[in-house]
PDB file of C-alpha atoms in Angstrom:
ATOM      1  CA  UNK H 201       0.000   0.000   0.000  1.00 50.00           C
ATOM      2  CA  UNK H 202       2.971   2.338   0.436  1.00 60.00           C
ATOM      3  CA  UNK H 203       3.207   2.723  -3.340  1.00 66.00           C
ATOM      4  CA  UNK H 204      -0.403   3.864  -3.530  1.00 68.00           C
ATOM      5  CA  UNK H 205       0.101   6.108  -0.515  1.00 73.00           C
ATOM      6  CA  UNK H 206       2.358   8.207  -2.743  1.00 74.00           C
ATOM      7  CA  UNK H 207      -0.747   9.120  -4.690  1.00 79.00           C
ATOM      8  CA  UNK H 208      -2.146  10.665  -1.517  1.00 81.00           C
ATOM      9  CA  UNK H 209      -0.508  13.979  -2.406  1.00 84.00           C
ATOM     10  CA  UNK H 210      -2.085  13.960  -5.864  1.00 83.00           C
ATOM     11  CA  UNK H 211      -5.413  12.994  -4.306  1.00 83.00           C
ATOM     12  CA  UNK H 212      -5.084  15.800  -1.770  1.00 90.00           C
ATOM     13  CA  UNK H 213      -4.258  18.254  -4.561  1.00 91.00           C
ATOM     14  CA  UNK H 214      -7.251  17.018  -6.547  1.00 86.00           C
ATOM     15  CA  UNK H 215      -9.613  17.377  -3.574  1.00 92.00           C
ATOM     16  CA  UNK H 216      -8.334  20.889  -2.779  1.00 95.00           C
ATOM     17  CA  UNK H 217      -8.733  22.020  -6.394  1.00 95.00           C
ATOM     18  CA  UNK H 218     -12.270  20.650  -6.629  1.00 94.00           C
ATOM     19  CA  UNK H 219     -13.257  22.185  -3.286  1.00 95.00           C
ATOM     20  CA  UNK H 220     -11.695  25.515  -4.275  1.00 96.00           C
ATOM     21  CA  UNK H 221     -13.554  25.597  -7.590  1.00 94.00           C
ATOM     22  CA  UNK H 222     -16.846  24.608  -5.959  1.00 94.00           C
ATOM     23  CA  UNK H 223     -16.580  27.122  -3.113  1.00 93.00           C
ATOM     24  CA  UNK H 224     -15.758  30.038  -5.413  1.00 93.00           C
ATOM     25  CA  UNK H 225     -18.791  29.164  -7.527  1.00 92.00           C
ATOM     26  CA  UNK H 226     -21.083  28.455  -4.585  1.00 93.00           C
ATOM     27  CA  UNK H 227     -20.215  31.356  -2.238  1.00 91.00           C
ATOM     28  CA  UNK H 228     -22.105  33.988  -4.321  1.00 86.00           C
ATOM     29  CA  UNK H 229     -25.029  31.593  -4.780  1.00 87.00           C
ATOM     30  CA  UNK H 230     -25.284  30.902  -1.052  1.00 89.00           C
ATOM     31  CA  UNK H 231     -24.899  34.574  -0.137  1.00 88.00           C
ATOM     32  CA  UNK H 232     -27.638  35.471  -2.635  1.00 86.00           C
ATOM     33  CA  UNK H 233     -29.893  32.768  -1.212  1.00 87.00           C
ATOM     34  CA  UNK H 234     -29.263  34.067   2.321  1.00 87.00           C
ATOM     35  CA  UNK H 235     -30.173  37.587   1.202  1.00 82.00           C
ATOM     36  CA  UNK H 236     -26.733  39.035   1.969  1.00 84.00           C
ATOM     37  CA  UNK H 237     -26.297  40.061  -1.679  1.00 81.00           C
ATOM     38  CA  UNK H 238     -29.233  41.875  -3.288  1.00 81.00           C
ATOM     39  CA  UNK H 239     -30.324  40.430  -6.627  1.00 77.00           C
ATOM     40  CA  UNK H 240     -31.223  43.257  -9.020  1.00 82.00           C
ATOM     41  CA  UNK H 241     -30.284  42.164 -12.528  1.00 83.00           C
ATOM     42  CA  UNK H 242     -30.183  44.765 -15.275  1.00 86.00           C
ATOM     43  CA  UNK H 243     -29.131  44.531 -18.958  1.00 85.00           C
ATOM     44  CA  UNK H 244     -25.872  46.321 -18.194  1.00 81.00           C
ATOM     45  CA  UNK H 245     -25.072  43.920 -15.356  1.00 81.00           C
ATOM     46  CA  UNK H 246     -25.780  40.769 -17.358  1.00 80.00           C
ATOM     47  CA  UNK H 247     -23.808  41.929 -20.412  1.00 77.00           C
ATOM     48  CA  UNK H 248     -20.805  39.869 -21.430  1.00 75.00           C
ATOM     49  CA  UNK H 249     -17.744  41.266 -19.715  1.00 72.00           C
ATOM     50  CA  UNK H 250     -14.526  41.469 -21.659  1.00 70.00           C
ATOM     51  CA  UNK H 251     -11.916  43.771 -20.135  1.00 73.00           C
ATOM     52  CA  UNK H 252     -14.495  46.501 -19.735  1.00 67.00           C
ATOM     53  CA  UNK H 253     -15.107  46.764 -23.495  1.00 68.00           C
ATOM     54  CA  UNK H 254     -18.316  45.975 -25.310  1.00 69.00           C
ATOM     55  CA  UNK H 255     -17.937  42.662 -27.112  1.00 67.00           C
ATOM     56  CA  UNK H 256     -18.018  42.873 -30.899  1.00 70.00           C
ATOM     57  CA  UNK H 257     -19.265  40.028 -33.075  1.00 69.00           C
ATOM     58  CA  UNK H 258     -19.399  36.373 -32.200  1.00 69.00           C
ATOM     59  CA  UNK H 259     -16.951  34.664 -29.888  1.00 65.00           C
ATOM     60  CA  UNK H 260     -16.456  31.987 -32.542  1.00 67.00           C
ATOM     61  CA  UNK H 261     -13.697  33.339 -34.760  1.00 68.00           C
ATOM     62  CA  UNK H 262     -11.397  31.422 -37.026  1.00 68.00           C
ATOM     63  CA  UNK H 263      -7.896  31.334 -35.630  1.00 69.00           C
ATOM     64  CA  UNK H 264      -4.779  31.909 -37.691  1.00 71.00           C
ATOM     65  CA  UNK H 265      -3.287  28.730 -39.110  1.00 72.00           C
ATOM     66  CA  UNK H 266       0.103  29.622 -37.652  1.00 72.00           C
ATOM     67  CA  UNK H 267      -1.103  28.764 -34.157  1.00 76.00           C
ATOM     68  CA  UNK H 268      -1.400  25.162 -35.275  1.00 79.00           C
ATOM     69  CA  UNK H 269       2.275  25.011 -36.134  1.00 80.00           C
ATOM     70  CA  UNK H 270       3.149  26.198 -32.628  1.00 82.00           C
ATOM     71  CA  UNK H 271       0.892  23.470 -31.264  1.00 84.00           C
ATOM     72  CA  UNK H 272       2.741  20.894 -33.367  1.00 84.00           C
ATOM     73  CA  UNK H 273       6.081  22.144 -32.041  1.00 85.00           C
ATOM     74  CA  UNK H 274       4.684  21.991 -28.521  1.00 88.00           C
ATOM     75  CA  UNK H 275       3.657  18.383 -29.114  1.00 89.00           C
ATOM     76  CA  UNK H 276       7.189  17.431 -30.216  1.00 88.00           C
ATOM     77  CA  UNK H 277       8.844  19.025 -27.200  1.00 89.00           C
ATOM     78  CA  UNK H 278       6.174  17.484 -24.985  1.00 91.00           C
ATOM     79  CA  UNK H 279       7.255  14.070 -26.242  1.00 90.00           C
ATOM     80  CA  UNK H 280      10.798  15.079 -25.353  1.00 90.00           C
ATOM     81  CA  UNK H 281       9.587  15.545 -21.773  1.00 91.00           C
ATOM     82  CA  UNK H 282       8.349  11.949 -21.781  1.00 91.00           C
ATOM     83  CA  UNK H 283      11.983  10.887 -22.237  1.00 91.00           C
ATOM     84  CA  UNK H 284      13.376  13.485 -19.851  1.00 92.00           C
ATOM     85  CA  UNK H 285      11.107  12.423 -16.986  1.00 91.00           C
ATOM     86  CA  UNK H 286      12.334   8.825 -16.415  1.00 91.00           C
ATOM     87  CA  UNK H 287      15.887  10.053 -16.965  1.00 91.00           C
ATOM     88  CA  UNK H 288      15.478  12.678 -14.254  1.00 91.00           C
ATOM     89  CA  UNK H 289      13.933  10.161 -11.840  1.00 89.00           C
ATOM     90  CA  UNK H 290      16.732   7.640 -12.407  1.00 88.00           C
ATOM     91  CA  UNK H 291      19.448  10.304 -12.611  1.00 88.00           C
ATOM     92  CA  UNK H 292      21.315   9.254  -9.469  1.00 87.00           C
ATOM     93  CA  UNK H 293      21.670   5.685 -10.699  1.00 85.00           C
ATOM     94  CA  UNK H 294      22.771   6.571 -14.222  1.00 84.00           C
ATOM     95  CA  UNK H 295      25.920   8.551 -13.624  1.00 83.00           C
ATOM     96  CA  UNK H 296      27.947  10.311 -16.309  1.00 89.00           C
ATOM     97  CA  UNK H 297      26.957   7.956 -19.128  1.00 87.00           C
ATOM     98  CA  UNK H 298      23.275   8.746 -18.730  1.00 87.00           C
ATOM     99  CA  UNK H 299      24.060  12.441 -18.592  1.00 90.00           C
ATOM    100  CA  UNK H 300      26.048  12.302 -21.876  1.00 91.00           C
ATOM    101  CA  UNK H 301      23.228  10.317 -23.478  1.00 89.00           C
ATOM    102  CA  UNK H 302      20.703  12.943 -22.518  1.00 91.00           C
ATOM    103  CA  UNK H 303      22.986  15.770 -23.706  1.00 93.00           C
ATOM    104  CA  UNK H 304      23.153  14.084 -27.143  1.00 92.00           C
ATOM    105  CA  UNK H 305      19.372  13.556 -27.102  1.00 92.00           C
ATOM    106  CA  UNK H 306      18.645  17.173 -26.250  1.00 92.00           C
ATOM    107  CA  UNK H 307      21.402  18.329 -28.632  1.00 93.00           C
ATOM    108  CA  UNK H 308      19.668  16.686 -31.588  1.00 92.00           C
ATOM    109  CA  UNK H 309      16.430  18.400 -30.585  1.00 91.00           C
ATOM    110  CA  UNK H 310      18.211  21.735 -30.219  1.00 92.00           C
ATOM    111  CA  UNK H 311      19.031  21.350 -33.920  1.00 91.00           C
ATOM    112  CA  UNK H 312      15.288  21.132 -34.563  1.00 89.00           C
ATOM    113  CA  UNK H 313      14.721  24.205 -32.415  1.00 89.00           C
ATOM    114  CA  UNK H 314      17.459  26.186 -34.181  1.00 91.00           C
ATOM    115  CA  UNK H 315      16.121  25.147 -37.579  1.00 88.00           C
ATOM    116  CA  UNK H 316      12.636  26.313 -36.633  1.00 85.00           C
ATOM    117  CA  UNK H 317      14.131  29.565 -35.374  1.00 87.00           C
ATOM    118  CA  UNK H 318      16.220  30.011 -38.539  1.00 87.00           C
ATOM    119  CA  UNK H 319      13.169  29.376 -40.714  1.00 81.00           C
ATOM    120  CA  UNK H 320      11.425  32.194 -38.814  1.00 77.00           C
ATOM    121  CA  UNK H 321       8.774  29.765 -37.607  1.00 74.00           C
ATOM    122  CA  UNK H 322       8.353  31.755 -34.392  1.00 76.00           C
ATOM    123  CA  UNK H 323       7.779  35.089 -36.110  1.00 76.00           C
ATOM    124  CA  UNK H 324       4.425  36.658 -36.880  1.00 70.00           C
ATOM    125  CA  UNK H 325       3.679  38.061 -40.276  1.00 62.00           C
TER     126      UNK H 325
ATOM    127  CA  UNK K 786     -11.100  -3.416  -2.555  1.00 75.00           C
ATOM    128  CA  UNK K 787     -10.729   0.351  -2.717  1.00 78.00           C
ATOM    129  CA  UNK K 788      -8.594  -0.113  -5.810  1.00 81.00           C
ATOM    130  CA  UNK K 789     -11.313  -2.151  -7.492  1.00 86.00           C
ATOM    131  CA  UNK K 790     -13.958   0.440  -6.603  1.00 90.00           C
ATOM    132  CA  UNK K 791     -11.870   3.280  -7.992  1.00 87.00           C
ATOM    133  CA  UNK K 792     -11.104   1.226 -11.093  1.00 91.00           C
ATOM    134  CA  UNK K 793     -14.784   0.723 -11.848  1.00 94.00           C
ATOM    135  CA  UNK K 794     -15.659   4.339 -11.023  1.00 94.00           C
ATOM    136  CA  UNK K 795     -12.943   5.579 -13.381  1.00 93.00           C
ATOM    137  CA  UNK K 796     -13.977   3.077 -16.036  1.00 95.00           C
ATOM    138  CA  UNK K 797     -17.560   4.344 -15.802  1.00 96.00           C
ATOM    139  CA  UNK K 798     -16.306   7.935 -16.044  1.00 96.00           C
ATOM    140  CA  UNK K 799     -14.200   7.094 -19.107  1.00 96.00           C
ATOM    141  CA  UNK K 800     -17.053   5.312 -20.883  1.00 95.00           C
ATOM    142  CA  UNK K 801     -19.542   8.015 -19.909  1.00 96.00           C
ATOM    143  CA  UNK K 802     -17.421  10.876 -21.183  1.00 95.00           C
ATOM    144  CA  UNK K 803     -16.525   8.911 -24.328  1.00 94.00           C
ATOM    145  CA  UNK K 804     -20.246   8.435 -25.005  1.00 92.00           C
ATOM    146  CA  UNK K 805     -20.817  12.149 -24.442  1.00 92.00           C
ATOM    147  CA  UNK K 806     -18.036  12.920 -26.956  1.00 90.00           C
ATOM    148  CA  UNK K 807     -19.937  10.951 -29.585  1.00 84.00           C
ATOM    149  CA  UNK K 808     -23.425  12.137 -28.696  1.00 85.00           C
ATOM    150  CA  UNK K 809     -22.907  15.867 -28.087  1.00 84.00           C
ATOM    151  CA  UNK K 810     -23.801  18.182 -30.971  1.00 79.00           C
ATOM    152  CA  UNK K 811     -21.320  20.904 -30.021  1.00 80.00           C
ATOM    153  CA  UNK K 812     -17.888  19.771 -31.137  1.00 82.00           C
ATOM    154  CA  UNK K 813     -16.066  22.051 -28.677  1.00 84.00           C
ATOM    155  CA  UNK K 814     -17.862  20.535 -25.695  1.00 88.00           C
ATOM    156  CA  UNK K 815     -17.166  17.102 -27.151  1.00 89.00           C
ATOM    157  CA  UNK K 816     -13.445  17.956 -27.180  1.00 91.00           C
ATOM    158  CA  UNK K 817     -13.587  19.088 -23.542  1.00 92.00           C
ATOM    159  CA  UNK K 818     -15.268  15.824 -22.568  1.00 94.00           C
ATOM    160  CA  UNK K 819     -12.612  13.935 -24.507  1.00 94.00           C
ATOM    161  CA  UNK K 820     -10.094  15.554 -22.150  1.00 94.00           C
ATOM    162  CA  UNK K 821     -12.049  14.262 -19.160  1.00 94.00           C
ATOM    163  CA  UNK K 822     -12.028  10.826 -20.811  1.00 95.00           C
ATOM    164  CA  UNK K 823      -8.224  11.050 -21.099  1.00 95.00           C
ATOM    165  CA  UNK K 824      -8.014  11.974 -17.419  1.00 92.00           C
ATOM    166  CA  UNK K 825     -10.163   8.992 -16.444  1.00 94.00           C
ATOM    167  CA  UNK K 826      -7.891   6.698 -18.479  1.00 94.00           C
ATOM    168  CA  UNK K 827      -4.857   8.160 -16.682  1.00 93.00           C
ATOM    169  CA  UNK K 828      -6.626   7.293 -13.417  1.00 90.00           C
ATOM    170  CA  UNK K 829      -7.182   3.754 -14.713  1.00 92.00           C
ATOM    171  CA  UNK K 830      -3.446   3.442 -15.316  1.00 91.00           C
ATOM    172  CA  UNK K 831      -2.855   4.529 -11.718  1.00 87.00           C
ATOM    173  CA  UNK K 832      -5.198   1.857 -10.384  1.00 86.00           C
ATOM    174  CA  UNK K 833      -3.349  -0.707 -12.519  1.00 84.00           C
ATOM    175  CA  UNK K 834       0.014   0.295 -11.026  1.00 83.00           C
ATOM    176  CA  UNK K 835       1.361   1.937 -14.206  1.00 86.00           C
ATOM    177  CA  UNK K 836       2.432   5.295 -12.789  1.00 87.00           C
ATOM    178  CA  UNK K 837       4.680   6.279 -15.692  1.00 91.00           C
ATOM    179  CA  UNK K 838       1.955   5.490 -18.209  1.00 92.00           C
ATOM    180  CA  UNK K 839      -0.490   7.603 -16.202  1.00 91.00           C
ATOM    181  CA  UNK K 840       1.955  10.518 -16.279  1.00 90.00           C
ATOM    182  CA  UNK K 841       2.490  10.136 -20.022  1.00 93.00           C
ATOM    183  CA  UNK K 842      -1.267   9.962 -20.555  1.00 93.00           C
ATOM    184  CA  UNK K 843      -1.742  13.277 -18.751  1.00 92.00           C
ATOM    185  CA  UNK K 844       1.312  14.928 -20.295  1.00 92.00           C
ATOM    186  CA  UNK K 845       0.811  13.864 -23.904  1.00 92.00           C
ATOM    187  CA  UNK K 846      -2.927  13.355 -24.262  1.00 93.00           C
ATOM    188  CA  UNK K 847      -4.315  15.928 -21.847  1.00 91.00           C
ATOM    189  CA  UNK K 848      -1.438  18.343 -22.375  1.00 89.00           C
ATOM    190  CA  UNK K 849      -0.577  18.188 -26.061  1.00 90.00           C
ATOM    191  CA  UNK K 850      -3.132  16.181 -28.040  1.00 91.00           C
ATOM    192  CA  UNK K 851      -6.012  18.051 -26.412  1.00 91.00           C
ATOM    193  CA  UNK K 852      -4.400  21.414 -27.210  1.00 89.00           C
ATOM    194  CA  UNK K 853      -3.861  20.287 -30.794  1.00 89.00           C
ATOM    195  CA  UNK K 854      -7.478  19.131 -31.002  1.00 89.00           C
ATOM    196  CA  UNK K 855      -8.925  22.336 -29.553  1.00 88.00           C
ATOM    197  CA  UNK K 856      -6.739  24.425 -31.880  1.00 86.00           C
ATOM    198  CA  UNK K 857      -7.862  22.351 -34.858  1.00 85.00           C
ATOM    199  CA  UNK K 858     -11.480  23.032 -33.877  1.00 84.00           C
ATOM    200  CA  UNK K 859     -10.771  26.748 -33.543  1.00 82.00           C
ATOM    201  CA  UNK K 860      -9.044  26.770 -36.939  1.00 80.00           C
ATOM    202  CA  UNK K 861     -11.992  25.137 -38.645  1.00 77.00           C
ATOM    203  CA  UNK K 862     -14.634  27.399 -40.113  1.00 68.00           C
ATOM    204  CA  UNK K 863     -18.103  26.744 -38.697  1.00 65.00           C
ATOM    205  CA  UNK K 864     -16.921  23.759 -36.718  1.00 60.00           C
ATOM    206  CA  UNK K 865     -19.780  24.227 -34.270  1.00 57.00           C
ATOM    207  CA  UNK K 866     -22.368  23.073 -36.789  1.00 60.00           C
ATOM    208  CA  UNK K 867     -20.742  19.677 -37.137  1.00 57.00           C
ATOM    209  CA  UNK K 868     -19.489  17.818 -40.175  1.00 60.00           C
ATOM    210  CA  UNK K 869     -21.732  16.362 -42.908  1.00 62.00           C
ATOM    211  CA  UNK K 870     -20.478  12.938 -41.878  1.00 60.00           C
ATOM    212  CA  UNK K 871     -22.437  13.092 -38.640  1.00 62.00           C
ATOM    213  CA  UNK K 872     -25.553  12.399 -40.713  1.00 72.00           C
ATOM    214  CA  UNK K 873     -24.326   8.892 -41.466  1.00 78.00           C
ATOM    215  CA  UNK K 874     -25.701   7.603 -38.208  1.00 80.00           C
ATOM    216  CA  UNK K 875     -26.730   4.089 -39.187  1.00 88.00           C
ATOM    217  CA  UNK K 876     -23.498   3.344 -41.045  1.00 89.00           C
ATOM    218  CA  UNK K 877     -21.448   4.702 -38.158  1.00 85.00           C
ATOM    219  CA  UNK K 878     -23.427   2.650 -35.662  1.00 88.00           C
ATOM    220  CA  UNK K 879     -22.940  -0.534 -37.711  1.00 94.00           C
ATOM    221  CA  UNK K 880     -19.198   0.104 -38.114  1.00 94.00           C
ATOM    222  CA  UNK K 881     -18.670   0.816 -34.416  1.00 90.00           C
ATOM    223  CA  UNK K 882     -20.700  -2.222 -33.318  1.00 95.00           C
ATOM    224  CA  UNK K 883     -18.653  -4.384 -35.705  1.00 97.00           C
ATOM    225  CA  UNK K 884     -15.428  -2.926 -34.279  1.00 97.00           C
ATOM    226  CA  UNK K 885     -16.655  -3.519 -30.724  1.00 95.00           C
ATOM    227  CA  UNK K 886     -17.572  -7.128 -31.593  1.00 97.00           C
ATOM    228  CA  UNK K 887     -14.131  -7.718 -33.109  1.00 97.00           C
ATOM    229  CA  UNK K 888     -12.420  -6.235 -30.048  1.00 96.00           C
ATOM    230  CA  UNK K 889     -14.508  -8.332 -27.639  1.00 96.00           C
ATOM    231  CA  UNK K 890     -13.758 -11.444 -29.696  1.00 97.00           C
ATOM    232  CA  UNK K 891     -10.015 -10.756 -29.553  1.00 96.00           C
ATOM    233  CA  UNK K 892     -10.263  -9.906 -25.856  1.00 94.00           C
ATOM    234  CA  UNK K 893     -11.974 -13.207 -25.105  1.00 95.00           C
ATOM    235  CA  UNK K 894      -9.684 -15.270 -27.325  1.00 95.00           C
ATOM    236  CA  UNK K 895      -6.459 -13.890 -25.820  1.00 92.00           C
ATOM    237  CA  UNK K 896      -4.924 -16.083 -23.099  1.00 91.00           C
ATOM    238  CA  UNK K 897      -4.308 -13.368 -20.471  1.00 88.00           C
ATOM    239  CA  UNK K 898      -1.592 -13.982 -17.950  1.00 85.00           C
ATOM    240  CA  UNK K 899      -3.009 -13.034 -14.587  1.00 81.00           C
ATOM    241  CA  UNK K 900      -0.510 -12.126 -11.890  1.00 76.00           C
ATOM    242  CA  UNK K 901      -1.036 -13.756  -8.513  1.00 74.00           C
ATOM    243  CA  UNK K 902      -2.254 -11.549  -5.710  1.00 70.00           C
ATOM    244  CA  UNK K 903       1.116 -11.423  -3.945  1.00 68.00           C
ATOM    245  CA  UNK K 904       2.570  -9.029  -6.526  1.00 70.00           C
ATOM    246  CA  UNK K 905       3.667  -5.817  -4.807  1.00 71.00           C
ATOM    247  CA  UNK K 906       3.016  -2.617  -6.742  1.00 73.00           C
ATOM    248  CA  UNK K 907       6.083  -0.432  -6.915  1.00 77.00           C
ATOM    249  CA  UNK K 908       7.025   2.742  -8.795  1.00 80.00           C
ATOM    250  CA  UNK K 909       7.997   2.000 -12.370  1.00 83.00           C
ATOM    251  CA  UNK K 910       9.477   5.296 -13.518  1.00 85.00           C
ATOM    252  CA  UNK K 911      12.952   5.017 -11.998  1.00 85.00           C
ATOM    253  CA  UNK K 912      13.203   1.416 -13.163  1.00 85.00           C
ATOM    254  CA  UNK K 913      12.167   2.447 -16.673  1.00 86.00           C
ATOM    255  CA  UNK K 914      14.703   5.266 -16.768  1.00 86.00           C
ATOM    256  CA  UNK K 915      17.485   2.959 -15.628  1.00 86.00           C
ATOM    257  CA  UNK K 916      16.555   0.288 -18.173  1.00 86.00           C
ATOM    258  CA  UNK K 917      16.265   2.846 -20.963  1.00 85.00           C
ATOM    259  CA  UNK K 918      19.564   4.573 -20.391  1.00 84.00           C
ATOM    260  CA  UNK K 919      22.084   2.024 -19.102  1.00 85.00           C
ATOM    261  CA  UNK K 920      24.313   0.577 -21.861  1.00 81.00           C
ATOM    262  CA  UNK K 921      23.768  -3.023 -20.669  1.00 82.00           C
ATOM    263  CA  UNK K 922      20.088  -3.041 -21.563  1.00 81.00           C
ATOM    264  CA  UNK K 923      20.793  -2.113 -25.186  1.00 82.00           C
ATOM    265  CA  UNK K 924      18.280   0.717 -25.572  1.00 87.00           C
ATOM    266  CA  UNK K 925      20.849   3.484 -25.978  1.00 86.00           C
ATOM    267  CA  UNK K 926      20.734   3.618 -29.787  1.00 89.00           C
ATOM    268  CA  UNK K 927      16.912   3.436 -30.017  1.00 89.00           C
ATOM    269  CA  UNK K 928      16.783   6.203 -27.394  1.00 88.00           C
ATOM    270  CA  UNK K 929      18.976   8.509 -29.484  1.00 89.00           C
ATOM    271  CA  UNK K 930      17.116   7.545 -32.665  1.00 91.00           C
ATOM    272  CA  UNK K 931      13.909   8.656 -30.932  1.00 90.00           C
ATOM    273  CA  UNK K 932      15.302  12.182 -30.815  1.00 91.00           C
ATOM    274  CA  UNK K 933      16.176  11.971 -34.530  1.00 92.00           C
ATOM    275  CA  UNK K 934      12.554  10.941 -35.129  1.00 92.00           C
ATOM    276  CA  UNK K 935      11.361  13.998 -33.197  1.00 91.00           C
ATOM    277  CA  UNK K 936      13.773  16.145 -35.237  1.00 92.00           C
ATOM    278  CA  UNK K 937      12.268  14.723 -38.420  1.00 92.00           C
ATOM    279  CA  UNK K 938       8.778  15.544 -37.078  1.00 89.00           C
ATOM    280  CA  UNK K 939       9.763  19.183 -36.495  1.00 88.00           C
ATOM    281  CA  UNK K 940      11.341  19.451 -39.964  1.00 89.00           C
ATOM    282  CA  UNK K 941       8.247  17.911 -41.522  1.00 88.00           C
ATOM    283  CA  UNK K 942       5.982  20.348 -39.712  1.00 84.00           C
ATOM    284  CA  UNK K 943       8.111  23.304 -40.837  1.00 84.00           C
ATOM    285  CA  UNK K 944       8.146  22.103 -44.456  1.00 84.00           C
ATOM    286  CA  UNK K 945       4.376  21.593 -44.399  1.00 80.00           C
ATOM    287  CA  UNK K 946       3.613  24.978 -42.902  1.00 76.00           C
ATOM    288  CA  UNK K 947       6.300  27.238 -44.287  1.00 70.00           C
ATOM    289  CA  UNK K 948       7.056  26.098 -47.821  1.00 59.00           C
ATOM    290  CA  UNK K 949       3.789  26.170 -49.649  1.00 55.00           C
TER     291      UNK K 949
END
């Protein structure tokens, strides 16, 4: 059971996040129900709030295609993390050899990063 | 006992949110429920003692695939109205039932090796890292080739997007 006990922290984190989300949603509801907060809705109050400006058009807009490329890059470097994670956990056992291996691994991916940079993939036009 | 209960709860959550993904009309909500399905599957991996797999599930599927999916929806014009293919209900139902039948048949025909109850669950990540990166286990070259594969993926993405 000690292995599963390690998940206690994640479980605790999960419970706290759920309770936090629920309380922030429920506090105004409860206070309204108790009559602490007066309920006087008006068109101005129920308008969609966006940084104090009136919203223009629909919220459904077509995004620029270039965002998708950034998402693809993110996916690739996310996969890199999948390899980095077990390496970091086992780091103390691996010694210098494991370190050199990971430097080569990351070095090859730095080439990808530099190529993307060189090709101006991160610039907006 | 608690493990079995959480397994079945998470399995029900996964199946429920997967069903909602198929049945919801709004594709954006369907994508959000797909994320909850991914989370439930990560929880299933935890109950099965596969901690590394659970982490990868959250990192790759919830973190990256879901972002890619949501971006693809946002890039698509009038994605909210759904695709014309969603009208092919009967054909889709027949195909998915056939797939389910095939999977159940394979599942039943496979001789599963069941571990005896005395197996102690222990963290797998450190073990995996050691096996992957020590020269004795022989995974050093595949490990480095994996980074070349990722490099090729980046180059492919750049070629696709930049050089039209």
